XYZ file of N, CA, C and O in Angstrom:
500
model
N -6.901 -109.637 153.141
C -6.737 -109.573 151.701
C -5.370 -110.151 151.343
O -4.359 -109.753 151.903
N -5.365 -111.067 150.405
C -4.124 -111.687 149.974
C -3.348 -110.719 149.097
O -3.887 -110.149 148.145
N -2.084 -110.550 149.429
C -1.200 -109.721 148.626
C 0.126 -110.432 148.423
O 0.663 -111.034 149.353
N 0.628 -110.335 147.222
C 1.926 -110.882 146.864
C 2.738 -109.770 146.220
O 2.269 -109.128 145.286
N 3.940 -109.569 146.715
C 4.789 -108.495 146.216
C 6.155 -109.051 145.888
O 6.872 -109.533 146.771
N 6.513 -108.958 144.609
C 7.806 -109.437 144.154
C 8.851 -108.331 144.238
O 8.538 -107.148 144.136
N 10.089 -108.757 144.362
C 11.208 -107.834 144.341
C 12.452 -108.580 143.892
O 12.462 -109.806 143.807
N 13.487 -107.838 143.590
C 14.768 -108.432 143.247
C 15.114 -108.428 141.778
O 16.232 -108.811 141.412
N 14.188 -108.012 140.934
C 14.479 -107.967 139.516
C 15.446 -106.859 139.175
O 15.737 -105.983 139.984
N 15.946 -106.911 137.960
C 16.876 -105.902 137.508
C 17.611 -106.349 136.274
O 17.224 -107.303 135.605
N 18.681 -105.644 135.979
C 19.511 -105.926 134.821
C 20.716 -106.746 135.248
O 21.421 -106.386 136.194
N 20.954 -107.829 134.543
C 22.073 -108.705 134.858
C 22.669 -109.234 133.557
O 21.952 -109.437 132.574
N 23.960 -109.437 133.555
C 24.620 -109.980 132.374
C 24.428 -111.483 132.273
O 24.272 -112.177 133.281
N 24.448 -111.975 131.050
C 24.360 -113.412 130.836
C 25.449 -114.130 131.626
O 26.600 -113.700 131.662
N 25.056 -115.224 132.247
C 25.963 -115.980 133.082
C 25.945 -115.574 134.534
O 26.486 -116.300 135.384
N 25.327 -114.462 134.827
C 25.252 -113.973 136.184
C 24.116 -114.597 136.964
O 23.463 -115.543 136.510
N 23.873 -114.053 138.132
C 22.839 -114.591 139.006
C 21.993 -113.476 139.587
O 22.405 -112.311 139.650
N 20.816 -113.868 140.021
C 19.853 -112.943 140.579
C 18.932 -113.738 141.485
O 18.626 -114.892 141.188
N 18.482 -113.142 142.565
C 17.507 -113.794 143.423
C 16.253 -112.944 143.524
O 16.311 -111.795 143.970
N 15.151 -113.524 143.122
C 13.865 -112.875 143.246
C 13.200 -113.286 144.545
O 13.341 -114.420 144.999
N 12.457 -112.362 145.127
C 11.728 -112.624 146.353
C 10.263 -112.300 146.158
O 9.906 -111.417 145.379
N 9.428 -113.008 146.875
C 7.996 -112.754 146.872
C 7.519 -112.772 148.311
O 7.642 -113.796 148.994
N 6.990 -111.657 148.759
C 6.466 -111.530 150.109
C 4.955 -111.691 150.076
O 4.269 -111.005 149.318
N 4.449 -112.583 150.894
C 3.022 -112.869 150.935
C 2.411 -112.373 152.232
O 3.037 -112.418 153.293
N 1.182 -111.914 152.150
C 0.433 -111.506 153.324
C -1.041 -111.825 153.117
O -1.499 -112.008 151.987
N -1.780 -111.894 154.204
C -3.206 -112.136 154.120
C -3.609 -113.588 154.022
O -4.775 -113.881 153.717
N -2.686 -114.495 154.270
C -2.974 -115.918 154.223
C -2.041 -116.658 155.153
O -1.003 -116.128 155.555
N -2.429 -117.882 155.480
C -1.534 -118.747 156.242
C -0.570 -119.340 155.242
O -0.826 -120.360 154.612
N 0.545 -118.682 155.097
C 1.452 -118.918 153.993
C 1.905 -120.369 153.900
O 1.971 -120.939 152.805
N 2.219 -120.967 155.021
C 2.787 -122.312 155.025
C 1.843 -123.373 154.477
O 2.280 -124.487 154.184
N 0.566 -123.050 154.354
C -0.424 -124.034 153.936
C -0.541 -124.191 152.429
O -1.199 -125.126 151.966
N 0.079 -123.308 151.646
C -0.253 -123.242 150.235
C 0.951 -123.336 149.322
O 2.039 -122.860 149.623
N 0.683 -123.939 148.176
C 1.670 -124.000 147.108
C 1.909 -122.614 146.521
O 0.972 -121.841 146.312
N 3.162 -122.328 146.247
C 3.547 -121.088 145.594
C 4.230 -121.402 144.272
O 4.935 -122.400 144.150
N 4.011 -120.544 143.307
C 4.610 -120.739 142.001
C 5.233 -119.470 141.459
O 4.879 -118.356 141.865
N 6.171 -119.656 140.560
C 6.750 -118.566 139.791
C 6.422 -118.782 138.315
O 6.571 -119.892 137.796
N 5.985 -117.711 137.672
C 5.721 -117.703 136.243
C 6.435 -116.515 135.627
O 6.774 -115.559 136.322
N 6.632 -116.577 134.333
C 7.250 -115.444 133.653
C 6.580 -115.216 132.307
O 6.002 -116.124 131.722
N 6.679 -113.982 131.841
C 6.125 -113.637 130.551
C 7.043 -112.646 129.859
O 7.291 -111.556 130.374
N 7.531 -113.049 128.706
C 8.362 -112.194 127.880
C 7.488 -111.459 126.875
O 6.392 -111.920 126.544
N 7.948 -110.320 126.368
C 7.161 -109.585 125.385
C 6.796 -110.444 124.182
O 7.658 -111.121 123.608
N 5.526 -110.428 123.824
C 5.060 -111.181 122.676
C 4.921 -112.666 122.887
O 4.626 -113.396 121.929
N 5.125 -113.132 124.104
C 5.038 -114.552 124.381
C 4.011 -114.820 125.468
O 3.654 -113.943 126.245
N 3.547 -116.050 125.516
C 2.590 -116.452 126.528
C 3.262 -116.587 127.885
O 4.474 -116.795 127.983
N 2.457 -116.492 128.913
C 2.972 -116.711 130.254
C 3.459 -118.149 130.386
O 2.826 -119.088 129.896
N 4.569 -118.310 131.056
C 5.260 -119.586 131.112
C 5.538 -119.982 132.553
O 5.998 -119.177 133.364
N 5.273 -121.228 132.856
C 5.592 -121.764 134.171
C 7.091 -121.821 134.375
O 7.840 -122.201 133.474
N 7.519 -121.474 135.572
C 8.931 -121.525 135.919
C 9.197 -122.579 136.991
O 9.990 -123.497 136.796
N 8.538 -122.442 138.130
C 8.780 -123.360 139.239
C 7.652 -123.249 140.246
O 6.954 -122.240 140.310
N 7.479 -124.297 141.045
C 6.477 -124.295 142.098
C 6.978 -125.105 143.277
O 7.815 -126.001 143.128
N 6.435 -124.793 144.439
C 6.831 -125.472 145.663
C 5.624 -125.600 146.571
O 4.833 -124.673 146.720
N 5.453 -126.754 147.180
C 4.329 -126.986 148.074
C 4.530 -126.261 149.393
O 5.617 -125.763 149.708
N 3.480 -126.222 150.182
C 3.475 -125.435 151.403
C 4.585 -125.749 152.368
O 5.169 -124.840 152.977
N 4.894 -127.025 152.523
C 5.954 -127.418 153.443
C 7.293 -127.624 152.749
O 8.246 -128.081 153.383
N 7.354 -127.316 151.473
C 8.578 -127.484 150.720
C 8.885 -128.903 150.313
O 9.966 -129.164 149.766
N 7.950 -129.824 150.552
C 8.209 -131.224 150.287
C 8.201 -131.628 148.834
O 8.723 -132.696 148.493
N 7.601 -130.825 147.987
C 7.543 -131.136 146.573
C 7.885 -129.894 145.777
O 7.313 -128.823 146.006
N 8.805 -130.040 144.842
C 9.257 -128.948 144.001
C 9.193 -129.380 142.551
O 9.563 -130.504 142.209
N 8.737 -128.487 141.709
C 8.687 -128.735 140.285
C 9.259 -127.519 139.572
O 9.084 -126.393 140.032
N 9.936 -127.746 138.469
C 10.476 -126.645 137.695
C 10.437 -126.986 136.216
O 10.467 -128.160 135.836
N 10.379 -125.964 135.406
C 10.337 -126.147 133.964
C 11.682 -126.637 133.450
O 12.740 -126.309 133.998
N 11.635 -127.407 132.379
C 12.872 -127.918 131.796
C 13.813 -126.796 131.365
O 15.034 -126.953 131.422
N 13.250 -125.684 130.953
C 14.054 -124.582 130.467
C 14.921 -123.942 131.549
O 15.900 -123.267 131.229
N 14.556 -124.150 132.804
C 15.305 -123.542 133.896
C 15.916 -124.560 134.832
O 16.693 -124.187 135.729
N 15.592 -125.819 134.661
C 16.080 -126.854 135.555
C 17.603 -126.897 135.554
O 18.244 -126.894 134.510
N 18.155 -126.947 136.740
C 19.599 -126.917 136.884
C 20.179 -125.531 136.995
O 21.359 -125.385 137.344
N 19.370 -124.521 136.706
C 19.831 -123.135 136.794
C 19.055 -122.332 137.835
O 19.642 -121.522 138.546
N 17.755 -122.564 137.898
C 16.904 -121.834 138.840
C 16.477 -122.765 139.964
O 16.205 -123.948 139.740
N 16.355 -122.218 141.150
C 15.918 -122.980 142.301
C 14.867 -122.201 143.066
O 15.090 -121.043 143.429
N 13.741 -122.838 143.316
C 12.700 -122.222 144.127
C 12.852 -122.696 145.570
O 13.211 -123.847 145.826
N 12.599 -121.810 146.492
C 12.661 -122.148 147.904
C 11.696 -121.246 148.660
O 11.158 -120.286 148.106
N 11.485 -121.560 149.920
C 10.591 -120.727 150.716
C 11.038 -120.695 152.162
O 11.699 -121.611 152.654
N 10.648 -119.642 152.827
C 10.878 -119.476 154.251
C 9.527 -119.144 154.860
O 9.072 -118.004 154.808
N 8.888 -120.153 155.419
C 7.541 -119.954 155.947
C 7.513 -119.051 157.174
O 6.497 -118.426 157.462
N 8.613 -119.000 157.888
C 8.687 -118.102 159.028
C 8.660 -116.641 158.636
O 8.275 -115.782 159.424
N 9.072 -116.350 157.404
C 9.096 -114.987 156.891
C 8.028 -114.731 155.840
O 7.965 -113.636 155.288
N 7.218 -115.729 155.552
C 6.203 -115.621 154.498
C 6.824 -115.199 153.170
O 6.322 -114.311 152.472
N 7.914 -115.853 152.824
C 8.648 -115.499 151.624
C 8.885 -116.729 150.758
O 9.123 -117.830 151.257
N 8.830 -116.523 149.462
C 9.252 -117.521 148.501
C 10.299 -116.877 147.603
O 10.206 -115.680 147.288
N 11.291 -117.656 147.203
C 12.418 -117.126 146.449
C 12.603 -117.885 145.152
O 12.226 -119.045 145.015
N 13.217 -117.210 144.215
C 13.667 -117.856 142.996
C 15.123 -117.460 142.784
O 15.412 -116.314 142.433
N 16.013 -118.394 143.032
C 17.426 -118.163 142.796
C 17.719 -118.470 141.335
O 17.517 -119.593 140.882
N 18.190 -117.479 140.623
C 18.447 -117.595 139.194
C 19.950 -117.550 138.967
O 20.582 -116.522 139.193
N 20.499 -118.647 138.517
C 21.920 -118.735 138.219
C 22.120 -119.007 136.737
O 21.240 -119.531 136.062
N 23.302 -118.671 136.258
C 23.646 -118.893 134.849
C 22.557 -118.376 133.926
O 22.112 -119.065 133.003
N 22.132 -117.162 134.162
C 21.014 -116.612 133.405
C 21.398 -116.406 131.942
O 22.561 -116.193 131.606
N 20.392 -116.476 131.099
C 20.538 -116.334 129.668
C 19.653 -115.191 129.179
O 18.665 -114.852 129.831
N 19.977 -114.606 128.029
C 19.121 -113.548 127.504
C 17.661 -113.978 127.349
O 16.763 -113.150 127.540
N 17.428 -115.228 127.033
C 16.064 -115.709 126.883
C 15.303 -115.807 128.198
O 14.102 -116.080 128.212
N 15.990 -115.588 129.310
C 15.317 -115.517 130.600
C 14.673 -114.160 130.845
O 13.956 -113.990 131.841
N 14.944 -113.205 129.976
C 14.364 -111.880 130.121
C 12.843 -111.958 130.095
O 12.252 -112.490 129.160
N 12.214 -111.435 131.131
C 10.762 -111.508 131.254
C 10.332 -110.782 132.517
O 11.154 -110.420 133.363
N 9.039 -110.591 132.640
C 8.451 -110.183 133.903
C 8.140 -111.448 134.691
O 7.440 -112.337 134.202
N 8.653 -111.517 135.889
C 8.471 -112.689 136.737
C 7.437 -112.394 137.810
O 7.548 -111.407 138.535
N 6.450 -113.263 137.909
C 5.376 -113.109 138.872
C 5.315 -114.311 139.802
O 5.547 -115.445 139.377
N 4.990 -114.067 141.044
C 4.692 -115.158 141.956
C 3.186 -115.277 142.113
O 2.435 -114.324 141.896
N 2.746 -116.462 142.481
C 1.331 -116.736 142.610
C 1.110 -117.777 143.694
O 1.989 -118.590 143.979
N -0.074 -117.752 144.274
C -0.433 -118.712 145.311
C -1.606 -119.560 144.833
O -2.533 -119.061 144.195
N -1.532 -120.831 145.132
C -2.570 -121.793 144.767
C -3.244 -122.263 146.051
O -2.604 -122.873 146.911
N -4.502 -121.994 146.181
C -5.232 -122.239 147.423
C -5.998 -123.556 147.459
O -6.312 -124.045 148.550
N -6.297 -124.122 146.324
C -7.252 -125.231 146.271
C -6.602 -126.605 146.350
O -7.199 -127.544 146.895
N -5.422 -126.722 145.827
C -4.761 -128.013 145.738
C -3.490 -128.023 146.574
O -2.838 -127.008 146.781
N -3.143 -129.212 147.010
C -1.986 -129.358 147.870
C -0.705 -129.706 147.149
O 0.352 -129.777 147.776
N -0.789 -129.910 145.849
C 0.371 -130.285 145.070
C 0.804 -129.138 144.168
O 0.090 -128.150 144.009
N 1.969 -129.277 143.571
C 2.431 -128.274 142.624
C 1.608 -128.344 141.343
O 1.012 -129.368 141.014
N 1.578 -127.242 140.627
C 0.878 -127.190 139.362
C 1.642 -126.310 138.392
O 2.214 -125.287 138.787
N 1.639 -126.716 137.130
C 2.234 -125.911 136.065
C 1.197 -125.067 135.335
O 1.563 -124.320 134.425
N -0.047 -125.177 135.724
C -1.137 -124.494 135.044
C -1.461 -123.189 135.750
O -1.852 -123.181 136.925
N -1.350 -122.103 135.038
C -1.563 -120.811 135.664
C -2.993 -120.629 136.155
O -3.227 -119.895 137.120
N -3.947 -121.312 135.519
C -5.333 -121.167 135.944
C -5.622 -121.838 137.282
O -6.696 -121.639 137.848
N -4.701 -122.617 137.780
C -4.861 -123.219 139.101
C -4.557 -122.236 140.232
O -4.929 -122.480 141.375
N -3.883 -121.167 139.885
C -3.441 -120.221 140.904
C -4.466 -119.118 141.105
O -5.109 -118.662 140.154
N -4.594 -118.685 142.330
C -5.708 -117.825 142.716
C -5.350 -116.353 142.876
O -6.185 -115.483 142.629
N -4.146 -116.066 143.301
C -3.704 -114.691 143.481
C -2.328 -114.520 142.892
O -1.489 -115.427 142.971
N -2.113 -113.340 142.342
C -0.877 -113.031 141.643
C -0.287 -111.718 142.106
O -1.018 -110.783 142.434
N 1.025 -111.661 142.099
C 1.693 -110.401 142.310
C 1.774 -109.602 141.027
O 1.388 -110.066 139.953
N 2.282 -108.388 141.135
C 2.389 -107.509 139.976
C 3.564 -107.854 139.071
O 3.566 -107.496 137.898
N 4.543 -108.523 139.604
C 5.681 -108.935 138.816
C 6.886 -108.033 138.990
O 6.773 -106.874 139.369
N 8.038 -108.580 138.679
C 9.280 -107.839 138.696
C 10.051 -108.145 137.419
O 10.111 -109.294 136.970
N 10.599 -107.108 136.820
C 11.263 -107.243 135.529
C 12.677 -107.772 135.698
O 13.457 -107.251 136.498
N 12.999 -108.787 134.928
C 14.359 -109.305 134.839
C 14.833 -109.138 133.407
O 14.183 -109.615 132.473
N 15.945 -108.466 133.237
C 16.522 -108.260 131.921
C 17.942 -108.805 131.911
O 18.774 -108.387 132.722
N 18.204 -109.714 131.000
C 19.516 -110.340 130.893
C 20.170 -109.856 129.614
O 19.641 -110.049 128.512
N 21.307 -109.237 129.744
C 22.039 -108.733 128.595
C 23.108 -109.725 128.181
O 23.639 -110.486 128.995
N 23.431 -109.706 126.898
C 24.457 -110.592 126.370
C 25.798 -109.904 126.269
O 26.829 -110.539 126.128
């Protein structure tokens, strides 16, 4: 059974940094694209970043480019989101997801097959 468990969320001041982690189990992790999405209260779910199975292709949203970095450690079945220079508008529940069907990154949430429960990130001003 595929399971994704996020961790690392919390309260951080604007301008600070935070690293989110996503632990995957129940799949051959290195074979699949992983993505991060976020959803703020009253807003639609938003793509954040994605990375292919071998790390060869990375995509990130314009809103976070230059501040957030996605990475993975296939030996540990982990994907990370390093969040630097955070802003209050980054406040959201952050979820990781795995895409099983395609070998490339995707910004479309419907392409992803399994989701974690999410971890709350709150950025204070």
